[in-house]
Amino acid sequence: MERIYFDHAATTPLDKEIFEKMSPYFCDTYGNADSPHALGRKAMAAVDGARDSIASLLHAKNNEIYFTSGGTEADNWAMFGGAYAKKEEGKTRVVLSAIEHHAVLSAAERLEKEGFDVAYMPVNDRGRVEVKTLEEYITPDTALVALMSANNETGVMQPIEEACELAHQNGALFFTDAVQAAPYMPIDVKTLGVDMLSFSAHKFYGPKGVGVLYIKNGTKIGKFIGGGEQERGMRGGTLNVPAIVGMAAAYEKAMRERESNNAKLRRLSELFLDKISAIHGVSVNGARENSLPPVLNVRFAGVENTAFLYNMDLQGICVAAGSACASASIKPSHVLTAMGLSKAQAKESIRFSFGKNNTEEEILHGAQATVEIVERLR
Ligand code: PLP
């Protein structure tokens, strides 16, 4: 069997159909979208179309969609932009969950160095922030609340609507990182009420290096990347036209196929879990009933995850210990330790994340390899 890929939460392959749609914008329609001549106008028309399509799927207005270089930039912009905007009103507290992605956490660390009072909300042992925790953490001087829509290591979805309402009752802005959740749940920014929301194309079979920050009209967020007057003067930098076109096409396709993909992914992850549950000392990290369909985080007691990953890799199976950004390091996951696992237990945990192109045969083969490797390593 060729290589098997079970690391879709890290990234997904670019869909060939999406690649075809991007292709003309590399060598033919290569104009700078801000150039007033014909080639520029053609490029801008493609960008406008992409913006309209993403806006309509998110139930947003097209002038609320800002293109970025990916989830990390969008997250940084939301965190700094939100905190600085409210500082002008004298609000200096930032509340976020302890399980945010490093793109959000690192911004929070910098805000703390700049004098913000940063508070990290704990999660319960199932990986979810409880609304009553936010009630305890939020104060009238809270500038910004950040809570991801779903966690990238456990797949556990978070109570966004309730948290957003609480943030607003306290006069704070609310930001959600929907990078992991976006492919699997329909997003309606109006119903959610969020002020800012980020996502990234490479999680739904689109290109890498492009993402979106939704900023609700009327939110006083300043620019994050200075430069030209692109993105209505809010984000400098020549627009990455092929990537933007690809992101919109990939998001449309992900939403069109969402229900059937979700059903397949749920079936595949249940099948995998069923096949590995014979292993002694296996446990699932995070609330299964509240998880994104493709993500399965499991702990094999007594088996160090680096050795497991190495052995899986030797067999051509790609999986991860946690977030892609942290997997080169062997630090225990901050998400799992926040859920109450010890450092040693966190280092016995593996994230399997399945994709729409995985087959049942791959699941069975991967599960069999998992059983054998765990037995061997013990
Ligand atoms: N936020 C979450 C929850 C993620 O999972 C990731 C990527 O893994 C990011 C942000 C960063 O997105 P990007 O890779 O587009 O910079």
Coordinates of C-alpha atoms and ligand atoms in Angstrom, one line a residue:
M1 CA 0.0 0.0 0.0
E2 CA 1.3 3.5 -0.9
R3 CA 1.7 6.2 1.7
I4 CA -1.3 6.6 4.0
Y5 CA -2.1 10.1 5.2
F6 CA -3.9 10.6 8.5
D7 CA -2.8 14.1 9.2
H8 CA -5.5 16.3 7.7
A9 CA -5.7 18.6 10.7
A10 CA -2.1 19.7 9.8
T11 CA -2.9 20.2 6.2
T12 CA -4.9 18.7 3.3
P13 CA -3.7 18.0 -0.2
L14 CA -4.7 20.7 -2.8
D15 CA -7.7 19.4 -4.7
K16 CA -6.7 19.0 -8.4
E17 CA -10.0 20.6 -9.5
I18 CA -9.1 23.6 -7.3
F19 CA -5.6 23.7 -8.8
E20 CA -7.1 23.8 -12.3
K21 CA -9.2 26.8 -11.2
M22 CA -6.1 28.6 -9.8
S23 CA -3.9 27.8 -12.8
P24 CA -4.8 30.6 -15.2
Y25 CA -3.9 33.2 -12.6
F26 CA -0.3 32.2 -12.4
C27 CA 1.0 32.7 -16.0
D28 CA -1.9 34.2 -18.0
T29 CA -4.0 36.5 -15.9
Y30 CA -1.0 37.5 -13.9
G31 CA -1.8 41.2 -13.5
N32 CA -1.6 43.0 -10.2
A33 CA -5.2 43.2 -9.0
D34 CA -4.6 46.8 -8.0
S35 CA -3.4 47.8 -11.5
P36 CA -6.0 49.8 -13.4
H37 CA -5.2 48.2 -16.8
A38 CA -7.0 45.3 -18.4
L39 CA -4.9 42.5 -16.9
G40 CA -5.1 44.1 -13.4
R41 CA -8.9 44.6 -13.8
K42 CA -9.3 40.9 -14.8
A43 CA -7.3 39.8 -11.7
M44 CA -9.4 42.1 -9.5
A45 CA -12.6 40.8 -11.0
A46 CA -11.5 37.3 -9.9
V47 CA -10.7 38.6 -6.4
D48 CA -14.0 40.3 -6.2
G49 CA -15.8 37.1 -7.2
A50 CA -13.9 35.2 -4.5
R51 CA -14.7 37.7 -1.9
D52 CA -18.4 37.7 -2.8
S53 CA -18.6 34.0 -2.7
I54 CA -16.8 33.7 0.7
A55 CA -18.9 36.5 2.1
S56 CA -22.2 34.9 1.0
L57 CA -21.2 31.5 2.5
L58 CA -20.4 33.2 5.8
H59 CA -23.5 35.4 5.7
A60 CA -21.2 38.4 5.8
K61 CA -20.9 41.5 3.7
N62 CA -18.1 41.4 1.1
N63 CA -16.4 44.5 2.7
E64 CA -16.1 42.4 6.0
I65 CA -13.8 39.9 4.3
Y66 CA -10.0 40.5 4.4
F67 CA -7.6 38.3 2.7
T68 CA -4.5 37.3 4.6
S69 CA -1.5 35.1 4.3
G70 CA -3.2 32.4 6.3
G71 CA -4.6 31.5 9.7
T72 CA -1.6 32.7 11.6
E73 CA -1.7 36.2 10.2
A74 CA -5.4 36.4 10.6
D75 CA -5.1 35.3 14.3
N76 CA -2.4 37.8 15.0
W77 CA -4.3 40.6 13.4
A78 CA -7.5 39.8 15.4
M79 CA -5.6 39.6 18.7
F80 CA -3.6 42.7 18.3
G81 CA -6.3 44.6 16.5
G82 CA -8.9 43.7 19.0
A83 CA -6.8 44.5 22.0
Y84 CA -5.5 47.8 20.7
A85 CA -8.9 49.0 19.6
K86 CA -10.4 48.5 23.1
K87 CA -7.3 49.9 24.9
E88 CA -8.4 53.3 23.5
E89 CA -11.6 52.9 25.7
G90 CA -9.4 52.0 28.7
K91 CA -10.0 48.3 28.5
T92 CA -6.8 46.3 29.1
R93 CA -7.8 42.7 29.9
V94 CA -7.6 39.9 27.3
V95 CA -9.3 36.6 28.1
L96 CA -8.6 33.5 26.0
S97 CA -8.7 29.8 26.4
A98 CA -5.6 27.9 27.5
I99 CA -6.0 25.6 24.4
E100 CA -5.8 28.2 21.7
H101 CA -3.4 27.6 18.7
H102 CA 0.1 29.0 19.1
A103 CA -0.8 31.8 16.6
V104 CA -3.2 33.2 19.2
L105 CA -1.2 32.2 22.3
S106 CA 2.0 34.0 21.0
A107 CA 0.0 37.2 20.3
A108 CA -1.4 37.0 23.9
E109 CA 2.1 36.6 25.3
R110 CA 3.2 39.7 23.5
L111 CA 0.2 41.6 24.7
E112 CA 1.0 40.6 28.2
K113 CA 4.6 42.0 27.8
E114 CA 3.0 45.2 26.5
G115 CA 1.0 45.5 29.8
F116 CA -2.3 43.8 29.0
D117 CA -3.8 41.7 31.8
V118 CA -4.0 38.4 30.0
A119 CA -6.0 35.6 31.5
Y120 CA -6.2 32.0 30.2
M121 CA -9.4 30.1 30.8
P122 CA -9.0 26.5 31.8
V123 CA -10.9 23.7 30.1
N124 CA -12.7 20.7 31.6
D125 CA -11.2 17.2 31.4
R126 CA -13.1 16.7 28.1
G127 CA -11.4 19.6 26.4
R128 CA -14.2 22.2 26.5
V129 CA -14.3 25.6 28.0
E130 CA -17.4 25.9 30.2
V131 CA -19.4 29.0 29.9
K132 CA -19.4 29.5 33.6
T133 CA -15.6 29.7 33.5
L134 CA -15.9 32.7 31.1
E135 CA -18.4 34.2 33.5
E136 CA -15.7 34.1 36.2
Y137 CA -12.9 35.4 34.0
I138 CA -14.6 38.2 32.2
T139 CA -14.6 41.7 33.8
P140 CA -16.0 45.1 32.7
D141 CA -12.4 46.0 31.6
T142 CA -12.1 43.1 29.3
A143 CA -11.1 44.3 25.8
L144 CA -11.2 41.0 23.9
V145 CA -12.3 37.4 24.4
A146 CA -10.7 34.8 22.1
L147 CA -12.2 31.3 21.9
M148 CA -11.5 28.9 19.0
S149 CA -14.4 27.3 17.3
A150 CA -12.8 23.8 17.5
N151 CA -9.5 22.7 18.9
N152 CA -6.9 21.5 16.4
E153 CA -5.5 18.7 18.6
T154 CA -8.7 17.1 20.0
G155 CA -11.3 18.4 17.5
V156 CA -13.5 19.5 20.4
M157 CA -15.9 22.2 19.5
Q158 CA -16.4 25.2 21.9
P159 CA -19.5 27.1 23.0
I160 CA -18.9 30.1 20.7
E161 CA -22.4 31.6 20.6
E162 CA -22.8 31.7 24.4
A163 CA -19.2 33.0 24.9
C164 CA -19.8 35.7 22.3
E165 CA -22.9 36.8 24.0
L166 CA -21.2 37.1 27.3
A167 CA -18.3 39.0 25.8
H168 CA -20.7 41.5 24.3
Q169 CA -22.7 41.9 27.6
N170 CA -19.4 43.0 29.1
G171 CA -18.5 45.4 26.2
A172 CA -15.7 43.2 25.0
L173 CA -14.9 42.2 21.4
F174 CA -15.2 38.5 20.5
F175 CA -12.8 36.6 18.2
T176 CA -13.0 33.0 17.1
D177 CA -10.3 31.1 15.3
A178 CA -12.3 28.8 13.0
V179 CA -9.3 27.4 11.2
Q180 CA -10.1 23.8 12.1
A181 CA -13.8 24.1 12.3
A182 CA -14.5 25.8 8.9
P183 CA -14.5 22.8 6.7
Y184 CA -17.0 20.8 8.8
M185 CA -19.5 23.3 10.2
P186 CA -21.5 25.9 8.4
I187 CA -20.5 29.4 9.6
D188 CA -23.1 32.1 9.9
V189 CA -21.4 35.2 11.4
K190 CA -24.6 37.0 11.9
T191 CA -26.1 34.2 14.0
L192 CA -22.9 33.7 15.9
G193 CA -22.5 37.4 16.4
V194 CA -18.7 37.3 16.4
D195 CA -16.7 40.4 15.7
M196 CA -13.8 38.6 14.1
L197 CA -13.3 35.1 12.7
S198 CA -10.4 33.5 11.0
F199 CA -9.9 30.6 8.6
S200 CA -7.3 29.1 6.3
A201 CA -7.6 27.5 2.9
H202 CA -5.2 24.6 3.3
K203 CA -7.4 22.9 5.9
F204 CA -10.1 22.4 3.2
Y205 CA -8.1 21.2 0.2
G206 CA -7.2 24.7 -0.9
P207 CA -3.8 26.2 -1.3
K208 CA -1.4 27.0 1.6
G209 CA -0.5 30.5 2.5
V210 CA -3.9 32.2 2.2
G211 CA -6.7 32.8 4.7
V212 CA -9.4 35.2 5.8
L213 CA -10.1 37.4 8.6
Y214 CA -13.8 38.4 8.9
I215 CA -14.1 41.7 10.7
K216 CA -17.7 42.9 11.4
N217 CA -18.4 46.3 10.0
G218 CA -18.1 49.0 12.7
T219 CA -15.4 47.1 14.6
K220 CA -12.6 49.6 15.1
I221 CA -9.7 47.4 14.1
G222 CA -6.6 49.0 12.8
K223 CA -4.4 47.6 10.1
F224 CA -1.9 45.0 11.0
I225 CA 0.4 44.9 8.0
G226 CA 1.2 48.3 6.6
G227 CA 2.1 48.9 3.0
G228 CA -0.1 49.7 0.0
E229 CA -3.8 50.5 0.0
Q230 CA -4.9 46.9 -0.6
E231 CA -7.9 45.5 1.2
R232 CA -9.5 48.9 1.6
G233 CA -6.3 50.3 3.1
M234 CA -6.4 47.7 5.9
R235 CA -3.8 45.1 4.8
G236 CA -0.8 46.0 2.6
G237 CA 0.7 43.6 0.1
T238 CA 0.0 42.6 -3.5
L239 CA -3.0 40.2 -3.5
N240 CA -2.2 36.5 -4.0
V241 CA -4.8 36.2 -6.8
P242 CA -4.4 32.4 -7.6
A243 CA -4.5 31.5 -3.9
I244 CA -7.5 33.7 -3.2
V245 CA -9.4 32.2 -6.2
G246 CA -8.4 28.7 -5.0
M247 CA -9.5 29.4 -1.4
A248 CA -13.0 30.6 -2.6
A249 CA -13.4 27.6 -4.9
A250 CA -12.2 25.2 -2.2
Y251 CA -14.5 26.7 0.4
E252 CA -17.5 26.5 -2.0
K253 CA -16.7 22.8 -2.6
A254 CA -16.2 22.1 1.1
M255 CA -19.6 23.6 1.9
R256 CA -21.3 21.8 -1.0
E257 CA -19.9 18.4 0.1
R258 CA -20.0 19.1 3.8
E259 CA -22.7 16.7 4.8
S260 CA -21.5 13.8 2.8
N261 CA -17.9 14.4 3.8
N262 CA -18.8 14.7 7.4
A263 CA -20.8 11.4 7.3
K264 CA -17.9 9.6 5.7
L265 CA -15.4 11.0 8.1
R266 CA -17.5 10.1 11.1
R267 CA -17.8 6.6 9.8
L268 CA -14.1 6.3 9.1
S269 CA -13.0 7.6 12.5
E270 CA -15.5 5.3 14.3
L271 CA -14.3 2.4 12.3
F272 CA -10.7 3.2 13.2
L273 CA -11.6 3.7 16.9
D274 CA -13.4 0.4 16.9
K275 CA -10.4 -1.5 15.4
I276 CA -7.9 0.0 17.9
S277 CA -10.1 -0.2 20.9
A278 CA -8.9 -3.8 21.5
I279 CA -5.6 -2.4 22.5
H280 CA -5.1 -2.5 26.3
G281 CA -4.8 0.9 27.9
V282 CA -6.2 3.0 25.0
S283 CA -8.3 6.1 25.8
V284 CA -9.7 8.9 23.8
N285 CA -8.7 12.5 24.7
G286 CA -11.6 14.9 24.4
A287 CA -15.4 14.8 24.2
R288 CA -16.2 12.5 21.2
E289 CA -19.8 13.7 21.0
N290 CA -18.6 17.3 20.6
S291 CA -15.7 16.6 18.2
L292 CA -15.1 17.5 14.6
P293 CA -15.8 14.3 12.5
P294 CA -12.2 13.6 11.3
V295 CA -10.2 14.2 14.5
L296 CA -9.4 11.4 16.9
N297 CA -6.9 12.0 19.7
V298 CA -5.9 8.9 21.6
R299 CA -3.6 7.9 24.3
F300 CA -1.8 4.6 24.4
A301 CA -0.7 4.2 28.0
G302 CA 3.0 3.4 28.3
V303 CA 3.9 4.2 24.7
E304 CA 5.9 7.3 23.9
N305 CA 4.4 9.1 20.9
T306 CA 7.7 10.0 19.2
A307 CA 8.6 6.3 19.0
F308 CA 5.1 5.5 17.7
L309 CA 5.2 8.2 15.1
Y310 CA 8.6 7.1 13.9
N311 CA 7.4 3.5 13.5
M312 CA 4.2 4.5 11.7
D313 CA 6.3 6.7 9.4
L314 CA 8.6 3.7 8.6
Q315 CA 5.4 1.9 7.4
G316 CA 4.4 4.9 5.3
I317 CA 1.7 6.2 7.6
C318 CA 1.6 9.9 8.4
V319 CA 0.1 10.9 11.7
A320 CA 1.0 13.5 14.3
A321 CA 1.4 14.0 18.0
G322 CA -0.4 17.2 18.1
S323 CA -0.4 20.5 16.2
A324 CA 1.9 20.6 13.2
C325 CA 3.7 23.6 14.5
A326 CA 4.6 21.9 17.7
S327 CA 5.3 18.4 16.3
A328 CA 9.0 19.1 15.5
S329 CA 9.5 19.8 19.2
I330 CA 8.7 17.1 21.6
K331 CA 7.1 19.3 24.2
P332 CA 4.0 17.8 25.8
S333 CA 0.9 19.3 24.3
H334 CA -0.4 22.4 26.1
V335 CA -3.9 21.3 25.1
L336 CA -3.8 17.9 26.7
T337 CA -2.1 19.2 29.9
A338 CA -4.8 21.8 30.1
M339 CA -7.3 18.9 30.1
G340 CA -5.5 17.5 33.2
L341 CA -3.2 14.9 31.5
S342 CA 0.2 14.7 33.1
K343 CA 3.2 15.6 30.9
A344 CA 4.0 11.9 30.5
Q345 CA 0.4 11.1 29.5
A346 CA 0.4 13.9 27.0
K347 CA 3.5 12.4 25.5
E348 CA 1.6 9.1 25.0
S349 CA -1.0 10.8 22.8
I350 CA -1.5 10.7 19.1
R351 CA -3.7 12.8 16.8
F352 CA -5.2 10.9 13.9
S353 CA -7.1 13.2 11.5
F354 CA -8.8 11.6 8.5
G355 CA -9.6 13.0 5.1
K356 CA -12.3 12.7 2.5
N357 CA -10.0 10.7 0.2
N358 CA -9.1 8.1 2.8
T359 CA -10.5 4.7 2.1
E360 CA -11.9 2.0 4.4
E361 CA -9.0 -0.2 3.4
E362 CA -6.5 2.5 4.5
I363 CA -8.4 2.8 7.9
L364 CA -8.2 -1.0 8.4
H365 CA -4.5 -1.1 7.4
G366 CA -3.6 1.9 9.6
A367 CA -5.5 0.4 12.6
Q368 CA -3.7 -2.9 12.2
A369 CA -0.4 -1.2 12.0
T370 CA -1.3 0.8 15.1
V371 CA -2.2 -2.3 17.1
E372 CA 1.1 -4.0 16.1
I373 CA 3.3 -1.0 16.8
V374 CA 1.7 -0.4 20.2
E375 CA 2.3 -4.0 21.1
R376 CA 5.8 -4.0 19.9
L377 CA 6.7 -0.8 21.7
R378 CA 5.4 -2.2 25.0
Ligands
PLP1 N1 -5.4 28.1 14.1 C1 -5.6 26.8 14.1 C2 -6.7 26.2 15.1 C3 -4.9 25.9 13.3 O1 -5.1 24.6 13.4 C4 -3.9 26.4 12.5 C5 -3.0 25.6 11.7 O2 -2.7 24.4 12.0 C6 -3.7 27.8 12.5 C7 -4.4 28.6 13.3 C8 -2.6 28.5 11.6 O3 -3.1 28.5 10.3 P1 -2.0 28.7 9.1 O4 -1.4 27.3 8.9 O5 -2.9 29.0 7.9 O6 -1.1 29.8 9.4

